[in-house]
Short mmCIF file of C-alpha atoms and ligand atoms in Angstrom, two decimals:
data_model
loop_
_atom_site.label_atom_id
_atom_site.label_comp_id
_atom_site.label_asym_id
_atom_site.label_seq_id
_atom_site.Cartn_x
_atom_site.Cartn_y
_atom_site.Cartn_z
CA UNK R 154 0.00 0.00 0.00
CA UNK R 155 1.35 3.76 -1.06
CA UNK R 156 0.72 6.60 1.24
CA UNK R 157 0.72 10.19 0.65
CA UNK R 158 3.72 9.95 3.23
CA UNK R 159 5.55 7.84 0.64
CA UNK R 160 5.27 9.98 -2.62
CA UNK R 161 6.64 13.34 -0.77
CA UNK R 162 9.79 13.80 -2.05
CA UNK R 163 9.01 12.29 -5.30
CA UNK R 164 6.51 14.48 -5.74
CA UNK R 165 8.51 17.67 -5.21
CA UNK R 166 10.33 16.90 -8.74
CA UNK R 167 7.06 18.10 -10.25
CA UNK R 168 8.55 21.46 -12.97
CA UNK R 169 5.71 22.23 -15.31
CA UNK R 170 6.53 25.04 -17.82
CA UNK R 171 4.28 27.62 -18.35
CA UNK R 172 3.75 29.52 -22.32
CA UNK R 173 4.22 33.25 -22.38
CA UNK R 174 1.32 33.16 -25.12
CA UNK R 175 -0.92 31.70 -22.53
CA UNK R 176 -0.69 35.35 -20.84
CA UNK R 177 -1.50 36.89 -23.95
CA UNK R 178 -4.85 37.74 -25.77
CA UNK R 179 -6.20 34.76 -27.43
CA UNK R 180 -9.15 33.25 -29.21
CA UNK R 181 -10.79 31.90 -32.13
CA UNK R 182 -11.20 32.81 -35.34
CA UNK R 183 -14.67 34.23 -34.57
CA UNK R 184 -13.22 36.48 -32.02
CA UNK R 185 -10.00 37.48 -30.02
CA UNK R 186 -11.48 39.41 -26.62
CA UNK R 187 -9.49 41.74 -24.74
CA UNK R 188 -8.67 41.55 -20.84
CA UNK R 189 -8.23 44.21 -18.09
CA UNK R 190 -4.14 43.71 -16.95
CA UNK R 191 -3.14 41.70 -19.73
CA UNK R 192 0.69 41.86 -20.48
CA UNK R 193 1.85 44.49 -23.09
CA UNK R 194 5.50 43.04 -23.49
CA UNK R 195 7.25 39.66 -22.94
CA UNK R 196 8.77 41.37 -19.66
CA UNK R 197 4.63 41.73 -18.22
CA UNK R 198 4.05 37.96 -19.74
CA UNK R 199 7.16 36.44 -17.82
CA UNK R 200 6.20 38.92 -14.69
CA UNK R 201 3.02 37.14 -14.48
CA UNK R 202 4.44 33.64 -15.57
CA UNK R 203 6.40 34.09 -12.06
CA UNK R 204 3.46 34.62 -9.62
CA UNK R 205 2.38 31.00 -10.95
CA UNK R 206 4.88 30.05 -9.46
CA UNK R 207 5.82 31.78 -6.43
CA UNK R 208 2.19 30.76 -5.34
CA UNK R 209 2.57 27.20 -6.71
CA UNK R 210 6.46 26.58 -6.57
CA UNK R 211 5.31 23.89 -9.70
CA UNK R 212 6.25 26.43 -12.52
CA UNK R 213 9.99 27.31 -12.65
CA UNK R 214 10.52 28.19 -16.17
CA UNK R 215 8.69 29.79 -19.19
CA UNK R 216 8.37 28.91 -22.25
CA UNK R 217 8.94 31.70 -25.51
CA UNK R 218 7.42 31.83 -28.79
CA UNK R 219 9.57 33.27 -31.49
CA UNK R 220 8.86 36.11 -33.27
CA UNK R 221 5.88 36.95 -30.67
CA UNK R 222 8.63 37.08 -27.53
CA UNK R 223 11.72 38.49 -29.67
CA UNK R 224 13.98 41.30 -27.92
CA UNK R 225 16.79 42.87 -28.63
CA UNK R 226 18.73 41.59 -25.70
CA UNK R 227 17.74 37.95 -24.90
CA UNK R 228 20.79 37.83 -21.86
CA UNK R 229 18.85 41.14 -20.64
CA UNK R 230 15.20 39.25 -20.69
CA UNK R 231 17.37 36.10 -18.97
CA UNK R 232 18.20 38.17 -15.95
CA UNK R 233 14.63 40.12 -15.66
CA UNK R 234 12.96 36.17 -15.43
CA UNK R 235 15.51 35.21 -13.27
CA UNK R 236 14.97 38.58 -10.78
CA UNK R 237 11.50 37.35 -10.73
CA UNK R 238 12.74 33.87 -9.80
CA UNK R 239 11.59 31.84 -12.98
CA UNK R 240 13.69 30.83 -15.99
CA UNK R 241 13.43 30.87 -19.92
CA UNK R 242 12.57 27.68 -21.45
CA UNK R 243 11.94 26.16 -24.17
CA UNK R 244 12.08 27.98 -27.81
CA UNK R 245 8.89 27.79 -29.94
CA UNK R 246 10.08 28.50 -33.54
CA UNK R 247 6.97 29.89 -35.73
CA UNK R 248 7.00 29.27 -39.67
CA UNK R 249 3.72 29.53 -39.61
CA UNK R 250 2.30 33.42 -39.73
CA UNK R 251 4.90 34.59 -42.68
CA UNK R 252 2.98 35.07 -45.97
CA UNK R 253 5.85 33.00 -47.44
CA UNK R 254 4.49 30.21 -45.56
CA UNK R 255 1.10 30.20 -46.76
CA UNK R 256 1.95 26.95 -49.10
CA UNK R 257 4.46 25.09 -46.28
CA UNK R 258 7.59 26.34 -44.65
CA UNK R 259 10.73 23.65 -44.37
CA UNK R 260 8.20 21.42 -46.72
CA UNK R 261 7.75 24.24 -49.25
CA UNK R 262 8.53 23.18 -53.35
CA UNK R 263 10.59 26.80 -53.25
CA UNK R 264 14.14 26.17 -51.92
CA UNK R 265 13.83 30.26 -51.19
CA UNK R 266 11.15 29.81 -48.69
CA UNK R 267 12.51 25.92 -46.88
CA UNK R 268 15.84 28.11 -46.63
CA UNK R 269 14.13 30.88 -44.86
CA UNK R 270 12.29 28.52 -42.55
CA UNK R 271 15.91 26.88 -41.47
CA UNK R 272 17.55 29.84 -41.29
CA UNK R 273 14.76 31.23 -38.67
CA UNK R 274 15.09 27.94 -36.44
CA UNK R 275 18.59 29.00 -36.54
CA UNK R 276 17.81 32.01 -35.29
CA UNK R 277 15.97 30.30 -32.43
CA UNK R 278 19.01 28.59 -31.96
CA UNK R 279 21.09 31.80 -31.44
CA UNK R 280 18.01 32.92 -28.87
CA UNK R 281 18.48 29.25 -27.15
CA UNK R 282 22.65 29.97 -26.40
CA UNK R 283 21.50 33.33 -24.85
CA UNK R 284 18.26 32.49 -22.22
CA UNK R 285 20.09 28.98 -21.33
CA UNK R 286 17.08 27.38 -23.12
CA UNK R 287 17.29 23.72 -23.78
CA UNK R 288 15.01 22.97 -26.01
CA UNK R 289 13.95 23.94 -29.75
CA UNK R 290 10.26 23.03 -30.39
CA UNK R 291 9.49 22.74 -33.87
CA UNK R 292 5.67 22.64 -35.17
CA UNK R 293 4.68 22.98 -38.59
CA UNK R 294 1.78 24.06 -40.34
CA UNK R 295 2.52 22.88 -43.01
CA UNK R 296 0.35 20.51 -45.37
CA UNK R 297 -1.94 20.74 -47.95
CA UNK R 298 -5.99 21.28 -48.44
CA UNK R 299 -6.61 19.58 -51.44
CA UNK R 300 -5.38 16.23 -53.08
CA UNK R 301 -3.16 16.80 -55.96
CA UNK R 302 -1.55 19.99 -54.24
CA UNK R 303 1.33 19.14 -53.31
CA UNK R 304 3.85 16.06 -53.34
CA UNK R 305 3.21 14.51 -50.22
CA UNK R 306 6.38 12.30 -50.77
CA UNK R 307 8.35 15.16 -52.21
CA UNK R 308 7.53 17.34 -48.81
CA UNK R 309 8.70 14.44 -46.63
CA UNK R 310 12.03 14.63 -47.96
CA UNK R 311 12.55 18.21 -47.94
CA UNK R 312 10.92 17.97 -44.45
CA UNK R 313 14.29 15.67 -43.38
CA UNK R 314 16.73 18.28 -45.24
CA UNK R 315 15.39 20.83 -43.51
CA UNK R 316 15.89 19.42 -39.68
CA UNK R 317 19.14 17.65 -40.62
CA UNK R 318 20.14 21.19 -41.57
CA UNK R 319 18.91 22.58 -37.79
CA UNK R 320 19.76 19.23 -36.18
CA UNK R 321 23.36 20.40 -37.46
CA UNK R 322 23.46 23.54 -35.19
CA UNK R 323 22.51 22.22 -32.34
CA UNK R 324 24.80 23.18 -29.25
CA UNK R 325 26.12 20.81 -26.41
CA UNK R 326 22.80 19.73 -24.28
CA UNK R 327 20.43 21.16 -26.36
CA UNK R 328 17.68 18.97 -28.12
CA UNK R 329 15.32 19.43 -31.31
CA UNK R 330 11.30 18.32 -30.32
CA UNK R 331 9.04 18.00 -33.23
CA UNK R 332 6.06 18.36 -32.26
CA UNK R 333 2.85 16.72 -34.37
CA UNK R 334 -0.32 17.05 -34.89
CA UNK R 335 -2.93 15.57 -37.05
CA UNK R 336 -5.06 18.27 -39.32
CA UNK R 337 -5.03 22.26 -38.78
CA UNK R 338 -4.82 24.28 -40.58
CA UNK R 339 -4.42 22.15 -43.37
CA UNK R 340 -7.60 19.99 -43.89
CA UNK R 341 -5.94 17.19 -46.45
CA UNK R 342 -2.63 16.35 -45.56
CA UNK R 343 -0.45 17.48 -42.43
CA UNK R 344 3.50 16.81 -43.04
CA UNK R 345 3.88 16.00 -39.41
CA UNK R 346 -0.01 14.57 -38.38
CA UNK R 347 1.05 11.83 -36.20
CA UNK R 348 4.12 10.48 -33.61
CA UNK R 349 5.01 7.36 -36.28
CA UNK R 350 6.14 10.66 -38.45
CA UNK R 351 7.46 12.63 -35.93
CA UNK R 352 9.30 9.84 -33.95
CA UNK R 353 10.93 8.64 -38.12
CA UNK R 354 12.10 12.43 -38.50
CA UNK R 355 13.92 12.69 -35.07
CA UNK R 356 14.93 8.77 -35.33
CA UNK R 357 16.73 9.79 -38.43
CA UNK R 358 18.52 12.87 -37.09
CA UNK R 359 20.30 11.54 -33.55
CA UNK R 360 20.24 11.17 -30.23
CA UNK R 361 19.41 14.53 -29.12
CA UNK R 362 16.07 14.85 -31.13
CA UNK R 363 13.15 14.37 -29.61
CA UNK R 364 8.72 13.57 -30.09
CA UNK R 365 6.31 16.32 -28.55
CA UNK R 366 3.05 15.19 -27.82
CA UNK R 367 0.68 17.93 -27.90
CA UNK R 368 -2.23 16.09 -25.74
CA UNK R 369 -4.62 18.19 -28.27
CA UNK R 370 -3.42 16.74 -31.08
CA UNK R 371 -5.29 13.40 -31.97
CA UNK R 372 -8.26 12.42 -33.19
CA UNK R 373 -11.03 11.85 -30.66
CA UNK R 374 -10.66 8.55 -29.12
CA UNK R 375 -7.12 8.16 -29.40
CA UNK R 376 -4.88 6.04 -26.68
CA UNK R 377 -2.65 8.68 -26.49
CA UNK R 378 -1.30 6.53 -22.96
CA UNK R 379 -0.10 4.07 -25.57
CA UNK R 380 1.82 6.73 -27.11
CA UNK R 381 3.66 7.52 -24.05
CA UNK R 382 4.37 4.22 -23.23
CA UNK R 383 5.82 3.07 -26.49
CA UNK R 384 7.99 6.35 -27.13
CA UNK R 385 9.55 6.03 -23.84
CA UNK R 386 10.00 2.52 -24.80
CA UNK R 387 11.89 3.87 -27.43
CA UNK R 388 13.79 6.77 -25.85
CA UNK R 389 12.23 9.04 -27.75
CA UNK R 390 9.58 11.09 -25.74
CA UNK R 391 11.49 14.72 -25.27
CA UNK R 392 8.73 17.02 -24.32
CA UNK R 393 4.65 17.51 -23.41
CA UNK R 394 2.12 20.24 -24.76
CA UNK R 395 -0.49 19.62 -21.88
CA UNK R 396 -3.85 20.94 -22.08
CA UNK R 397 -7.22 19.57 -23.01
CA UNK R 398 -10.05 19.25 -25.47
CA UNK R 399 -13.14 17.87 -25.96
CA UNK R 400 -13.56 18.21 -29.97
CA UNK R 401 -10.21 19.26 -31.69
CA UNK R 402 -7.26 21.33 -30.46
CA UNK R 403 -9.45 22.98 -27.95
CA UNK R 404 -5.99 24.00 -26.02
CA UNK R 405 -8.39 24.43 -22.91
CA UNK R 406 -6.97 23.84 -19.22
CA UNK R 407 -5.24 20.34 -18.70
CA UNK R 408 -7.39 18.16 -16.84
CA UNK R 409 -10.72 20.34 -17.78
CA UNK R 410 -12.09 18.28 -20.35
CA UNK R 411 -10.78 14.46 -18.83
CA UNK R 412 -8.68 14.42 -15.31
CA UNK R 413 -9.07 10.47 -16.05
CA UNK R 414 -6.56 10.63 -19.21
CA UNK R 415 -4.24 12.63 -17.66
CA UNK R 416 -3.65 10.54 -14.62
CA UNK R 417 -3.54 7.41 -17.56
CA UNK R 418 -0.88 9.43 -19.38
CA UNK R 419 1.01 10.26 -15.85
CA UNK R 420 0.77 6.75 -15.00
CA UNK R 421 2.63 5.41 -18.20
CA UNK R 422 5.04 8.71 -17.61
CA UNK R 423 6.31 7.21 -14.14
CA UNK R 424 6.07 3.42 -15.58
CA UNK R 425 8.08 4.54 -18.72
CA UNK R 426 11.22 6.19 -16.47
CA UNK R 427 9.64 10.12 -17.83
CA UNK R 428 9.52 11.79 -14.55
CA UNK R 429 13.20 12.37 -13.14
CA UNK R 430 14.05 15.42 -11.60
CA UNK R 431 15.08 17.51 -14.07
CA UNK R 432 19.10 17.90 -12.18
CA UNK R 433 20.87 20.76 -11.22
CA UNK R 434 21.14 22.32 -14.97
CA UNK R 435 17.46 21.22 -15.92
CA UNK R 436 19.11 19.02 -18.92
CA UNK R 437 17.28 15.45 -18.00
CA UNK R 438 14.15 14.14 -17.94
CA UNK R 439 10.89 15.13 -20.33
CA UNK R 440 9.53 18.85 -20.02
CA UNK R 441 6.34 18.85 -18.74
CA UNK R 442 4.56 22.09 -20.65
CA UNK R 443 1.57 24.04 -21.01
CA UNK R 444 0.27 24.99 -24.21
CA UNK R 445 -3.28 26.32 -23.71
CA UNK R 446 -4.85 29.42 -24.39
CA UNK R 447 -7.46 31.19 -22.04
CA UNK R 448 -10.10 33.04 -24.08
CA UNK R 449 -12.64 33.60 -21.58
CA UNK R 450 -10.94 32.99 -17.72
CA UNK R 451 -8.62 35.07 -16.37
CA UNK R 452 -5.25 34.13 -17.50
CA UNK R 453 -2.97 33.88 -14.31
CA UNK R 454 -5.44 31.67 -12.08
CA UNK R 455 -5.90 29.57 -15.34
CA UNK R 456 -3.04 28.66 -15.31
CA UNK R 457 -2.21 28.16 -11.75
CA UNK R 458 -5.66 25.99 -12.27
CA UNK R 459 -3.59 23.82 -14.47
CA UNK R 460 -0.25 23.61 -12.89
CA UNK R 461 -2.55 22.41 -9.69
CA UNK R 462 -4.27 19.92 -11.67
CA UNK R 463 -1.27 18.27 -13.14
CA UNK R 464 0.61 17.80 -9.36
CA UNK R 465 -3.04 16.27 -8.36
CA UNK R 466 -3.17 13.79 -10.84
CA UNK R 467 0.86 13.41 -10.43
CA UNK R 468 0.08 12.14 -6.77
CA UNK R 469 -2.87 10.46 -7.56
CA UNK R 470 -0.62 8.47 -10.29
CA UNK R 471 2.44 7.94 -8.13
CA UNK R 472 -0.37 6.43 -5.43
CA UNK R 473 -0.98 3.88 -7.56
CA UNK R 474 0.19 0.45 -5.68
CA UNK R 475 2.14 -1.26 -7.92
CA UNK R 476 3.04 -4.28 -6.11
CA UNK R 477 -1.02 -4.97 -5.85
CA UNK R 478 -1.16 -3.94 -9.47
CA UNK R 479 1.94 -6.48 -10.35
CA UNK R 480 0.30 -9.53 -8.08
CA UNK R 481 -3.49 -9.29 -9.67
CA UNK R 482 -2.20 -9.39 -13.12
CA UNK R 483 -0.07 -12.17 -12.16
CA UNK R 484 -2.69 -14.06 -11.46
CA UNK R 485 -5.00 -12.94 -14.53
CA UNK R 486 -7.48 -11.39 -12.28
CA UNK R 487 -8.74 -8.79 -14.46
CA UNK R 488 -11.43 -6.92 -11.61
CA UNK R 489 -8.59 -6.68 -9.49
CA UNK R 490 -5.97 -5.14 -11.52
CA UNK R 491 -8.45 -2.33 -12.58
CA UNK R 492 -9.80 -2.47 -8.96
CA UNK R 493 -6.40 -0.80 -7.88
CA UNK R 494 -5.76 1.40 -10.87
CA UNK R 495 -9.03 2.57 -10.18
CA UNK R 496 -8.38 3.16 -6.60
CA UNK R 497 -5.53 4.98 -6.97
CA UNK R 498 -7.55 7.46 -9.36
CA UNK R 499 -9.91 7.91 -6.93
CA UNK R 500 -7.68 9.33 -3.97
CA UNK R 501 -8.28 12.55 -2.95
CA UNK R 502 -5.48 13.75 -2.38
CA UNK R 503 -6.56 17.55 -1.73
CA UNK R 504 -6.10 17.75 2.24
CA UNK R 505 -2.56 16.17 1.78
CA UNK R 506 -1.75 17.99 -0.81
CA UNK R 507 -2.30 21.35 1.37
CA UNK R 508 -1.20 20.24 4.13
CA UNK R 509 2.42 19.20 1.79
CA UNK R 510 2.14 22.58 0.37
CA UNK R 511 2.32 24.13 3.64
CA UNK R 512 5.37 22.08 5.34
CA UNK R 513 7.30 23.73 2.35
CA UNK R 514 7.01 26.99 2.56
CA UNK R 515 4.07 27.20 -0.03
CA UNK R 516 0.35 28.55 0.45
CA UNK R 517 -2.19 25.76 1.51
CA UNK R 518 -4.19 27.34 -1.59
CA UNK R 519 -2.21 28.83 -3.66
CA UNK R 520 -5.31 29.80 -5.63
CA UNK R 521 -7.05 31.98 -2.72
CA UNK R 522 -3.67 33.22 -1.66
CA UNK R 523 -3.21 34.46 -5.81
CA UNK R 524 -6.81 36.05 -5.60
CA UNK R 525 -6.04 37.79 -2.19
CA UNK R 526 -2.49 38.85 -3.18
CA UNK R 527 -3.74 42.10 -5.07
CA UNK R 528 -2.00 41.44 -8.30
CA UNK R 529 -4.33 40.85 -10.03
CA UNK R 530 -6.32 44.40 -9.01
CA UNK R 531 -2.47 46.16 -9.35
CA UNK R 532 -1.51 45.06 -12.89
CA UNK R 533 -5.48 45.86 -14.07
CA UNK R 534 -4.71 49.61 -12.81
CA UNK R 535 -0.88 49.92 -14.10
CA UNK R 536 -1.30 48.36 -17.32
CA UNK R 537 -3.32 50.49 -19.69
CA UNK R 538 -2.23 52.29 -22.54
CA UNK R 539 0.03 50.35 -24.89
CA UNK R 540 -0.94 47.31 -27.05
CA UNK R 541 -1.99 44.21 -25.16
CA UNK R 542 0.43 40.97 -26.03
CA UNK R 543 -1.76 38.35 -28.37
CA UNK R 544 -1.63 35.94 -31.30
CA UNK R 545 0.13 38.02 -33.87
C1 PSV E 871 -0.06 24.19 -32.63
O1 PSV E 871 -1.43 23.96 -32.56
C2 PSV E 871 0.53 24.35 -31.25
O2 PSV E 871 0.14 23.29 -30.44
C3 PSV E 871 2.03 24.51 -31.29
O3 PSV E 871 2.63 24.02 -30.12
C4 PSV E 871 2.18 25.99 -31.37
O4 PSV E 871 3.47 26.44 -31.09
C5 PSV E 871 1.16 26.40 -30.37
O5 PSV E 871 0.06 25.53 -30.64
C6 PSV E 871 0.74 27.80 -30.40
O6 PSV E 871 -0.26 27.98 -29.41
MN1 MN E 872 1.43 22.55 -28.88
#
């Protein structure tokens, strides 16, 4: 039997990285709305990304998306997070908001425009060196809307030139993720739709490239558990883009639309060796991220919402007993095996969790103590005039 008392320490490896876009304005394609205190420059995105986690202690580093977060002094916007106690993360490249990219970026038939795509995840590269980043995240657009656009086969190859030629550049300790997912916004053909493609890509290119798995990214009904299981299997699970959805890429809070696959994913995470502590220079281990957007909550407590429901199902998943677990399937007994994953699912783990929160320094409720802090009323007052941060 596993106790709260038991998973403690283990527990307190927990890092999830937040987005800076997540701060942002976001929305649909219907409509982006506006919000009182929202962030005007990277510096107010990564200010707020830090009271997620001095109120949490679960978010440690933040994530940037290039060109939306690009400064003119990255070693400048290194030492603001760190002031604020946080770090930089992991580098989002974007090929995907360039008119040159409306027909594909490292998968386009011009060698102009794949050049220009490389030479911009180069750039990231540069950006990488200068926050201490880790991590290069790669997602593509591209793909096509109609059969007989493109060359699907054609595109795959160019696809491989393309990261070979980033792979290349890649400094000591730093890793490539490619990140797939399986339509938007192309509606045919997606050049990276599914983790078979991404996991051949990064398979091809070395040791230090690595799958994302965007939990938004399937089609409904998917295992994605299997997933995680089998790429740790094969050493090849780098990085998550948590959040949740209940009809496409929803990117809505992790855990919102089905706590129940998260703690299935989180299970196969601890089976599959995926949750180390990260180590003194945060090189080891998959990155836990966020990658929602919050249209219509208020952005901070979203996404201390989120961090919150990840350690949850964390505990719940490193309750399960796995001895019990090991013995009924031994023995074939079906009820019982699913008797104690269910169990384990089932723990609330809420009181414990405060009470954990508490013996380290860290508010009982870090969501009350956020709403009660005044930050939220004192960046609604300081921050007007200016254009607010959002998807562009
Ligand atoms: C694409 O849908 C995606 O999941 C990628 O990770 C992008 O970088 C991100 O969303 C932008 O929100
Ligand atoms: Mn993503």
């Amino acid at each position: 039997m596993t106790t709260f008392a038991d998973i403690g320490d283990r527990l307190a490896a927990l890092a999830v990285e937040v987005p800076s876009w997540a701060y942002g304005n976001s929305g649909t394609r219907f409509k982006v709305f506006g919000s009182p205190g929202t962030p005007r420059s990277v510096e107010e995105k990564i200010a707020d990304a830090a009271q997620v986690h001095r109120f949490t202690g679960l978010a440690p580093s933040v994530a940037l998306h290039i060109p939306w977060d690009r400064v003119d002094d990255f070693g400048k916007l290194r030492a603001h997070a760190e002031d604020l106690g946080v770090r930089l993360g992991t580098v989002n490249s974007n090929t995907f908001q360039d008119d040159d990219y409306k027909l594909g970026s490292l998968t386009h038939a011009d060698p102009a425009v794949r050049r220009k795509a490389v030479e911009h995840n180069l750039e990231c590269l540069e950006i990488m060196t200068e926050t201490g980043s880790r991590d290069l995240k790669i997602w593509l657009a591209d793909g096509t809307n109609y059969p007989g656009q493109g060359d699907i086969r054609a595109r795959q190859d160019w696809l491989a030139e393309g990261l070979a030629a980033i792979y290349a550049e890649l400094g000591e300790g730093q890793r490539l993720v490619l990140e797939y997912k399986f339509f938007e916004p192309a509606f045919y053909h997606t050049d990276v739709p599914d983790w078979g493609t991404s996991y051949v890509h990064v398979a091809a290119l070395g040791d230090q490239a690595m799958v994302c798995l965007d939990t938004g990214h399937h089609a409904p009904g998917t295992n994605i558990e299997f997933i995680v299981a089998q790429l740790l299997r094969l050493g090849k699970l780098g990085s998550f883009d948590f959040n949740s959805r209940f009809y496409a890429d929803d990117d809505l809070m992790v855990g919102a639309a089905d706590p129940f696959q998260l703690f299935r994913i989180l299970v196969e995470v601890i089976r599959g060796g995926g949750f180390q502590p990260a180590g003194p220079d945060h090189r080891e281990g998959v990155a836990f991220m966020l990658d929602q957007c919050h249209n219509i909550e208020r952005k901070i407590p979203g996404q201390i919402r989120s961090v919150l429901t990840v350690q949850e199902m964390m505990a719940r998943a490193l309750l399960l007993d796995g001895d019990a677990l090991a013995a009924a399937r031994e023995q074939g007994d079906v009820l019982a095996a699913n008797e104690v994953y269910m169990d384990a699912f089932y723990t609330d783990v809420r009181r414990d969790l405060a009470g954990w929160r508490e013996a380290r320094g860290l508010p009982a409720d870090p969501m009350r103590s956020y709403l009660a802090s005044g930050y939220q009323e004192q960046i609604e007052a300081d921050r007007v005039g200016g254009a607010q941060a959002g998807w562009n």
